[in-house]
mmCIF file of C-alpha atoms and ligand atoms in Angstrom:
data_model
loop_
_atom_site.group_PDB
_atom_site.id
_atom_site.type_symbol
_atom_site.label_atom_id
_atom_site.label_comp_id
_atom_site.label_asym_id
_atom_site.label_seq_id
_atom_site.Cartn_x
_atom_site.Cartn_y
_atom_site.Cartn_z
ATOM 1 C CA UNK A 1 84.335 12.376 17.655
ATOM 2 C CA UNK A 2 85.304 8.966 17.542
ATOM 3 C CA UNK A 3 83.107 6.107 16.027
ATOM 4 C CA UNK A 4 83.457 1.852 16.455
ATOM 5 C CA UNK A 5 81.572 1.067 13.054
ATOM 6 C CA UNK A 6 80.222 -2.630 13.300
ATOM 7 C CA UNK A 7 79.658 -4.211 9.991
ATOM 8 C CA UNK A 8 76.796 -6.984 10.555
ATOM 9 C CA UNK A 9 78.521 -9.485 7.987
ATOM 10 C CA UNK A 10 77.595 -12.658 9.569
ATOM 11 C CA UNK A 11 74.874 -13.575 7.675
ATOM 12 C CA UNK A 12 74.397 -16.651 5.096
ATOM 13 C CA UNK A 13 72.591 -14.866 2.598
ATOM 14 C CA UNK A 14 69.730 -17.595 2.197
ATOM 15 C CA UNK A 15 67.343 -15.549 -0.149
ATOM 16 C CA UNK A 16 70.708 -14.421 -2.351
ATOM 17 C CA UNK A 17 71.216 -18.142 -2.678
ATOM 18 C CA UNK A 18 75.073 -17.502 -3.447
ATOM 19 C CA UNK A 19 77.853 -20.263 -3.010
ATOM 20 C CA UNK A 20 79.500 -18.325 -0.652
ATOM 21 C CA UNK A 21 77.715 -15.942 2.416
ATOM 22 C CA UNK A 22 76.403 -12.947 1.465
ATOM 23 C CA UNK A 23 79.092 -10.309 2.276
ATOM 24 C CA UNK A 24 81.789 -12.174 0.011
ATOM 25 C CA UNK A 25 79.642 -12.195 -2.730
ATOM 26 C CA UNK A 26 81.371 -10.283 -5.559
ATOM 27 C CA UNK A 27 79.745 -6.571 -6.634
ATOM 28 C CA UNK A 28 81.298 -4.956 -9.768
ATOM 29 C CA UNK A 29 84.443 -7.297 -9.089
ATOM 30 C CA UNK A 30 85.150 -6.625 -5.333
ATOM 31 C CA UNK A 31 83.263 -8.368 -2.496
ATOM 32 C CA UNK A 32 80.349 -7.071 -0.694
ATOM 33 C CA UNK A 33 82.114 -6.553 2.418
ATOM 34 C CA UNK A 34 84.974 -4.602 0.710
ATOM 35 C CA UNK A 35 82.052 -1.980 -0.434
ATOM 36 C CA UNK A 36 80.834 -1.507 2.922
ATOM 37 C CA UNK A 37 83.592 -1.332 4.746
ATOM 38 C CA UNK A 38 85.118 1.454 1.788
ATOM 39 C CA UNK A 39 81.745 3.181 2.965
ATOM 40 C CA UNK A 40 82.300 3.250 6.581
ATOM 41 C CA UNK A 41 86.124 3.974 6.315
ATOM 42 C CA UNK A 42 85.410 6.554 4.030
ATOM 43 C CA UNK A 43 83.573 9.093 7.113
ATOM 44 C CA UNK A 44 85.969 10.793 9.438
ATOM 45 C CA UNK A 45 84.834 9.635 12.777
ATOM 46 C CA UNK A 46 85.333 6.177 11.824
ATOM 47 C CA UNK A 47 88.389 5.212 14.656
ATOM 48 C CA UNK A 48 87.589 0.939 15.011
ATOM 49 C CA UNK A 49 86.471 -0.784 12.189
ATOM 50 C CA UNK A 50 84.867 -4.244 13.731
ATOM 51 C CA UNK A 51 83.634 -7.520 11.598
ATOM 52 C CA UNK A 52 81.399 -9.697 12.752
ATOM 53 C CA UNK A 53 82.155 -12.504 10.393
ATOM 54 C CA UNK A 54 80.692 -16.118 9.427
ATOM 55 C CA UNK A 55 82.765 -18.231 11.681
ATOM 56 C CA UNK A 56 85.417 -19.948 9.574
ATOM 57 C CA UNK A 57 85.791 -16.711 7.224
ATOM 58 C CA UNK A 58 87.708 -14.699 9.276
ATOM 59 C CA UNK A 59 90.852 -14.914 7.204
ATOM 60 C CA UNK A 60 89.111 -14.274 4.460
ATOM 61 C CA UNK A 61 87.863 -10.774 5.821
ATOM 62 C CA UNK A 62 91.535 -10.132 6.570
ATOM 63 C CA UNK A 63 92.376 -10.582 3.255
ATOM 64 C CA UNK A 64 89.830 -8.832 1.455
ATOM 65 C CA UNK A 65 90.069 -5.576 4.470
ATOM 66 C CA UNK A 66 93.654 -5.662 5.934
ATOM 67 C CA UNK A 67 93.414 -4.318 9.311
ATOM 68 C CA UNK A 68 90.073 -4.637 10.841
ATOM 69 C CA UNK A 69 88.563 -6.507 14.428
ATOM 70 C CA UNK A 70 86.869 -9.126 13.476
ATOM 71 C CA UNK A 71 84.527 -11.300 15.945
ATOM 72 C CA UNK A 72 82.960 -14.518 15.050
ATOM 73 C CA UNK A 73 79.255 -13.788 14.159
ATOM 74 C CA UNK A 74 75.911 -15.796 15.760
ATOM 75 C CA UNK A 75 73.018 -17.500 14.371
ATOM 76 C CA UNK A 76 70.784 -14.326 14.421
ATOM 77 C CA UNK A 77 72.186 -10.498 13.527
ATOM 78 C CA UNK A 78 71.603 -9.616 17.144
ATOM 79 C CA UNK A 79 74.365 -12.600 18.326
ATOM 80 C CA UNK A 80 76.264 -11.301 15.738
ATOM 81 C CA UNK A 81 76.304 -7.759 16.494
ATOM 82 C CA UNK A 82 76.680 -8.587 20.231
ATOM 83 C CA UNK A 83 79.559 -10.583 20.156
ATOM 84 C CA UNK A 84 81.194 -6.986 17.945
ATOM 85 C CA UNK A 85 79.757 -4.976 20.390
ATOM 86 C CA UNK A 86 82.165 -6.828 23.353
ATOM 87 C CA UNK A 87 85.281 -5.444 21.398
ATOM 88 C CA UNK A 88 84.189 -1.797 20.976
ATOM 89 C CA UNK A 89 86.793 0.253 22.751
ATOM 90 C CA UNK A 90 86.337 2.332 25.758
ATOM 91 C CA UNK A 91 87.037 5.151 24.005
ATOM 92 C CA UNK A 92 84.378 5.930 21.380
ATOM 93 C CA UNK A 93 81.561 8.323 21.605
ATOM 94 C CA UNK A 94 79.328 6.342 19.604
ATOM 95 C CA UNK A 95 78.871 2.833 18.203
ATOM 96 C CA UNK A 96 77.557 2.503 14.434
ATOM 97 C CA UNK A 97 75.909 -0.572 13.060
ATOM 98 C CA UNK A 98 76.018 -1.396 9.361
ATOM 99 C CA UNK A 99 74.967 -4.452 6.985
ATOM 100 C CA UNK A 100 77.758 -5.256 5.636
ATOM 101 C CA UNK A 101 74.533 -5.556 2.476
ATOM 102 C CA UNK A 102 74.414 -1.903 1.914
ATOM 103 C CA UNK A 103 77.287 -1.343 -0.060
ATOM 104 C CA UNK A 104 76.217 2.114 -1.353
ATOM 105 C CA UNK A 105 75.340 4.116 1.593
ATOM 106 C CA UNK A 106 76.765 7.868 1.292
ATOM 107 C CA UNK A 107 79.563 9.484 3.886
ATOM 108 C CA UNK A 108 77.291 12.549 3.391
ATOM 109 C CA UNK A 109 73.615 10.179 4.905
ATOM 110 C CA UNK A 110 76.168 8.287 7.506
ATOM 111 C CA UNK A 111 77.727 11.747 9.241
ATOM 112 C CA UNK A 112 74.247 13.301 9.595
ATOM 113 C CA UNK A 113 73.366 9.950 11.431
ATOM 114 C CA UNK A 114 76.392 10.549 13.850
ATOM 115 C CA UNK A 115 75.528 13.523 14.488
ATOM 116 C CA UNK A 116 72.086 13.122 15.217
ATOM 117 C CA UNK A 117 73.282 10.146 17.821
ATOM 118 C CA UNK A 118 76.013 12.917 18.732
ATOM 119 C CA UNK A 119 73.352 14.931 19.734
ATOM 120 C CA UNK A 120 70.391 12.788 20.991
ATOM 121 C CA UNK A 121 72.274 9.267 21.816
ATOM 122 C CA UNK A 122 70.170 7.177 19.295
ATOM 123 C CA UNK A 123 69.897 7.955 15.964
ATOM 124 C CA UNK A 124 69.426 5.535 12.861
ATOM 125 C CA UNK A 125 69.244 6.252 8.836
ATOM 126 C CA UNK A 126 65.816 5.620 7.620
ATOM 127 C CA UNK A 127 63.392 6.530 4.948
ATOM 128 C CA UNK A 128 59.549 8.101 4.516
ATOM 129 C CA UNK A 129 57.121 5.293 2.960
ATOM 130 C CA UNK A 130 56.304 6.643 -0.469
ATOM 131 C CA UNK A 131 53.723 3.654 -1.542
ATOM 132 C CA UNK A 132 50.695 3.132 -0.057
ATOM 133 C CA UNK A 133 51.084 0.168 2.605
ATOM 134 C CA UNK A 134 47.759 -2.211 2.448
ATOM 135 C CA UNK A 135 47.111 -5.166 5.606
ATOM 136 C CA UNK A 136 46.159 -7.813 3.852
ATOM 137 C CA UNK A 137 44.143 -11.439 5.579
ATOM 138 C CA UNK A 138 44.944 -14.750 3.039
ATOM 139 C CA UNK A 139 44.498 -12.255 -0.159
ATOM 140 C CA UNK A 140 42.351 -9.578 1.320
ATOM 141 C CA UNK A 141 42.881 -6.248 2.123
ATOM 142 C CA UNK A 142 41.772 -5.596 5.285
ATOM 143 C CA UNK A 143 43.140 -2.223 6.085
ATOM 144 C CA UNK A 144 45.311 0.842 4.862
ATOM 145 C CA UNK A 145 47.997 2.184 6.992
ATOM 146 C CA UNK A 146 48.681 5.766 7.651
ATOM 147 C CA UNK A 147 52.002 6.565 5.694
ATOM 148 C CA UNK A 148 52.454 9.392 7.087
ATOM 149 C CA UNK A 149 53.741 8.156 10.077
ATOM 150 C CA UNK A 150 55.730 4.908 8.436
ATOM 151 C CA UNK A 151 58.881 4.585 8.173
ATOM 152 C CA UNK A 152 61.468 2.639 6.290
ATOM 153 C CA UNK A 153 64.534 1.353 8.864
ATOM 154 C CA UNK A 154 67.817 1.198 6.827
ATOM 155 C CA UNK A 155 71.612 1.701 8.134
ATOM 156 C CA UNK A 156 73.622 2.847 9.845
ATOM 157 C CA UNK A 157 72.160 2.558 13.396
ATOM 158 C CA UNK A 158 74.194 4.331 15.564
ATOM 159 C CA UNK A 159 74.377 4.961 19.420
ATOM 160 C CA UNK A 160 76.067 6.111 22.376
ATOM 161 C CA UNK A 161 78.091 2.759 23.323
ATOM 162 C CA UNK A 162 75.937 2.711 26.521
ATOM 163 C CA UNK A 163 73.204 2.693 25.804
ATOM 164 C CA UNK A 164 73.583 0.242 22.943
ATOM 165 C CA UNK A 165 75.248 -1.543 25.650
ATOM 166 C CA UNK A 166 72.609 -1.450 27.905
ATOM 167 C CA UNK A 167 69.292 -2.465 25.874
ATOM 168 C CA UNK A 168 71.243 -5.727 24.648
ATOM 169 C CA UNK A 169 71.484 -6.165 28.348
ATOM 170 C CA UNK A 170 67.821 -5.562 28.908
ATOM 171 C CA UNK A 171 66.423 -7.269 26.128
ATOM 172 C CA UNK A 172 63.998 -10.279 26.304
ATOM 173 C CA UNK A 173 66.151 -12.504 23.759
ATOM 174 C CA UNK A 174 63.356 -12.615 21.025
ATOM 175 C CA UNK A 175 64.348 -11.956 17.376
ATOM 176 C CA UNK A 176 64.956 -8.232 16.617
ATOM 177 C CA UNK A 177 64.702 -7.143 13.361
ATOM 178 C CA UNK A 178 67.284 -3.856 14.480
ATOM 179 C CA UNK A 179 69.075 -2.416 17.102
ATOM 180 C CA UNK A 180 66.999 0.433 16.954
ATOM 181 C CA UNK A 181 64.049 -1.999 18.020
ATOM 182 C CA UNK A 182 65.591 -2.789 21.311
ATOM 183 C CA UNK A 183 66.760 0.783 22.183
ATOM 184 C CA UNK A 184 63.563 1.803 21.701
ATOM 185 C CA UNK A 185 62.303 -1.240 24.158
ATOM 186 C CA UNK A 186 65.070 0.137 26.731
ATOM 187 C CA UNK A 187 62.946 3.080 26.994
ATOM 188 C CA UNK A 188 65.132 5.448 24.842
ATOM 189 C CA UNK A 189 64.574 7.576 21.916
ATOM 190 C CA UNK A 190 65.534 6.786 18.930
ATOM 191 C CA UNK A 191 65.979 9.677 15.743
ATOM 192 C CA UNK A 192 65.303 9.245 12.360
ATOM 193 C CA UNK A 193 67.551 11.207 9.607
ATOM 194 C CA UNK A 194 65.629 11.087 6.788
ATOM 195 C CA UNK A 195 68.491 9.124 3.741
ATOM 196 C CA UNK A 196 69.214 12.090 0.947
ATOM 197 C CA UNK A 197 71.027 9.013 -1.447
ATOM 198 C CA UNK A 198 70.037 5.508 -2.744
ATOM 199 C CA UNK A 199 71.215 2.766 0.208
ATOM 200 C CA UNK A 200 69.970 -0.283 -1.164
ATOM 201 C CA UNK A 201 70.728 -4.060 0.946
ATOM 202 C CA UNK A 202 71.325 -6.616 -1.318
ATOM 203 C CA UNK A 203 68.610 -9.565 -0.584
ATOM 204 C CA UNK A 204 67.811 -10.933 -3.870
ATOM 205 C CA UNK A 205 69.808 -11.881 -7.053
ATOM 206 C CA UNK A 206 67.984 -9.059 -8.784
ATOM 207 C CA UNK A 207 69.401 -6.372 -5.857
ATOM 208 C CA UNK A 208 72.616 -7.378 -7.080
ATOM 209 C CA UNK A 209 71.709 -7.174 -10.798
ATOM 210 C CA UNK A 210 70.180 -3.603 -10.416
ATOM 211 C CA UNK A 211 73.169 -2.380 -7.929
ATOM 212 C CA UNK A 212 75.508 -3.541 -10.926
ATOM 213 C CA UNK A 213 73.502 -1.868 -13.308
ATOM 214 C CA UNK A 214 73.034 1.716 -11.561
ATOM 215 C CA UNK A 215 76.977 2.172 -10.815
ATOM 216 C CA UNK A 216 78.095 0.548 -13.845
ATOM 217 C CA UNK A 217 76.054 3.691 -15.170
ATOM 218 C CA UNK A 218 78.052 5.977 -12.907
ATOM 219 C CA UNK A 219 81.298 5.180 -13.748
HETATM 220 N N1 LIG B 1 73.759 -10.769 9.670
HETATM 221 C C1 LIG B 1 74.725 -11.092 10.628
HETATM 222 N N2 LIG B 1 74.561 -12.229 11.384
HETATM 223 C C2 LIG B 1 73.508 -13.036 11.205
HETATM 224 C C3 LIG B 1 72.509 -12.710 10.241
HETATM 225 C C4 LIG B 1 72.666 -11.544 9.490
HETATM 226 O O1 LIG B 1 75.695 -10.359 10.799
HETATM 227 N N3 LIG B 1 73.399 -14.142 11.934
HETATM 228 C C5 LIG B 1 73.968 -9.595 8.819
HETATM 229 C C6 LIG B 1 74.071 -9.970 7.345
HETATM 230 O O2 LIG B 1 75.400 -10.412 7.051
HETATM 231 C C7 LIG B 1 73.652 -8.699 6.622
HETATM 232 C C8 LIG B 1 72.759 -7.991 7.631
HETATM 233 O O3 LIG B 1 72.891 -8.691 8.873
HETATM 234 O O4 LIG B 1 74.735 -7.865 6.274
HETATM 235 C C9 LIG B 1 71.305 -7.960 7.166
HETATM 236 O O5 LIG B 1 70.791 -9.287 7.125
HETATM 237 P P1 LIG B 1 70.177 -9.985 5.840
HETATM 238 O O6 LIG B 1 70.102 -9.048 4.705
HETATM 239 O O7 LIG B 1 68.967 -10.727 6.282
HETATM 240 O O8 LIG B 1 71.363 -11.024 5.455
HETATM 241 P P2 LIG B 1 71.366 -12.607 5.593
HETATM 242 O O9 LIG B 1 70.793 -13.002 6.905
HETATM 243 O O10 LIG B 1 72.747 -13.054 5.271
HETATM 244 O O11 LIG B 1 70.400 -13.038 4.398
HETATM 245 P P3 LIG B 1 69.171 -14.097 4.464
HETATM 246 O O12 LIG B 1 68.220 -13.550 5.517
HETATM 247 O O13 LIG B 1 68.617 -14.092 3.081
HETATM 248 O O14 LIG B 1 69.792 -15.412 4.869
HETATM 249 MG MG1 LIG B 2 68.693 -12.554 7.393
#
């Protein structure tokens, strides 16, 4: 089986508030990007390894990955992913999205998410809501959700290259939160595989902080 592994990099990291964007943003002493990409070049399948960078960093991402595609990212994640999804080879099976925020995510939670796309042709890594989830009006609660039926939508997303293909092609250009969101809006079926290891995205100084914490621990 042969995977193109997008890393969604593009992003400026506004709530991180860095100097730099987000994915070049040091963890432990090597960038964010150079975690995720470890991650996805760490599973098997992985046979294109493709960047969507912040325009004007591309050399940087060279330097800090060695061989890798990269394509020059958009405003939102779905420009960026797009414009990586024009260089995925005609040869894969499947197409894999990744933040290039989740530095942590486990070969073990990213292969069962191939293989349920393998199998099904849309599959992404997710997580069961374990708090309970309140609507709230101004400051009052004005209903409980059912958790049982909640889920949380991390990465990897992955697809067959078609169809990904196809419900960019079909979308109605608003802002989507995941590919999974548009698949789903293409009239396809998307599988969860529940995450068996921690896959945190790094969104606020104190993600970074923790992250540093936890594997300083595990080393
Ligand atoms: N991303 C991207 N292109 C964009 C926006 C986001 O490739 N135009 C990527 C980010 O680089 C990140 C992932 O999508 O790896 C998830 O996005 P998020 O955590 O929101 O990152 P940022 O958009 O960079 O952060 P912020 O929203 O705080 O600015
Ligand atoms: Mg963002």
């Amino acid at each position: 089986m042969r995977c193109a592994m997008i890393l969604a990099a593009a992003g400026s990291g506004t709530r991180l508030g860095a100097e730099v964007p987000k994915a070049f943003v040091p963890l432990a002493g090597k960038p964010l990007i150079a975690w995720s990409a470890g991650a996805m070049r760490a599973v098997r399948a992985c046979s294109q390894l493709i960047v969507a960078a912040p325009p004007g960093f591309e050399d940087c991402v060279r330097e800090f990955l060695g061989s890798c595609e990269i394509a020059s990212g958009g405003s939102r994640r779905q420009d960026s992913v797009a414009e990586a999804l024009k260089i995925v080879r005609a040869d894969m099976d499947l197409v894999a999205v990744h933040d290039a925020a989740r530095p942590l995510v486990a070969p073990d939670d990213v292969e069962r998410t191939l293989a349920a796309a393998a199998a099904g042709g849309a599959a992404i890594l997710a997580r069961r809501v374990t708090d309970t989830l309140k609507e709230v009006s101004g400051e009052r609660i004005v209903g409980t959700a059912d958790r049982e039926a909640l889920w949380r939508a991390e990465t990897p997303q992955v697809f067959a290259p078609d169809v990904l293909r196809e419900a960019f092609a079909r979308w109605n250009g608003g802002l989507a939160t995941d590919e999974a969101q548009m698949v789903t809006a293409a009239g396809y079926e998307v599988r969860v595989v529940q995450a068996a290891h921690w896959n945190p995205k790094v969104t606020y100084p104190a993600d970074l902080e923790l992250i540093e914490r936890v594997i300083g621990r595990r080393r």
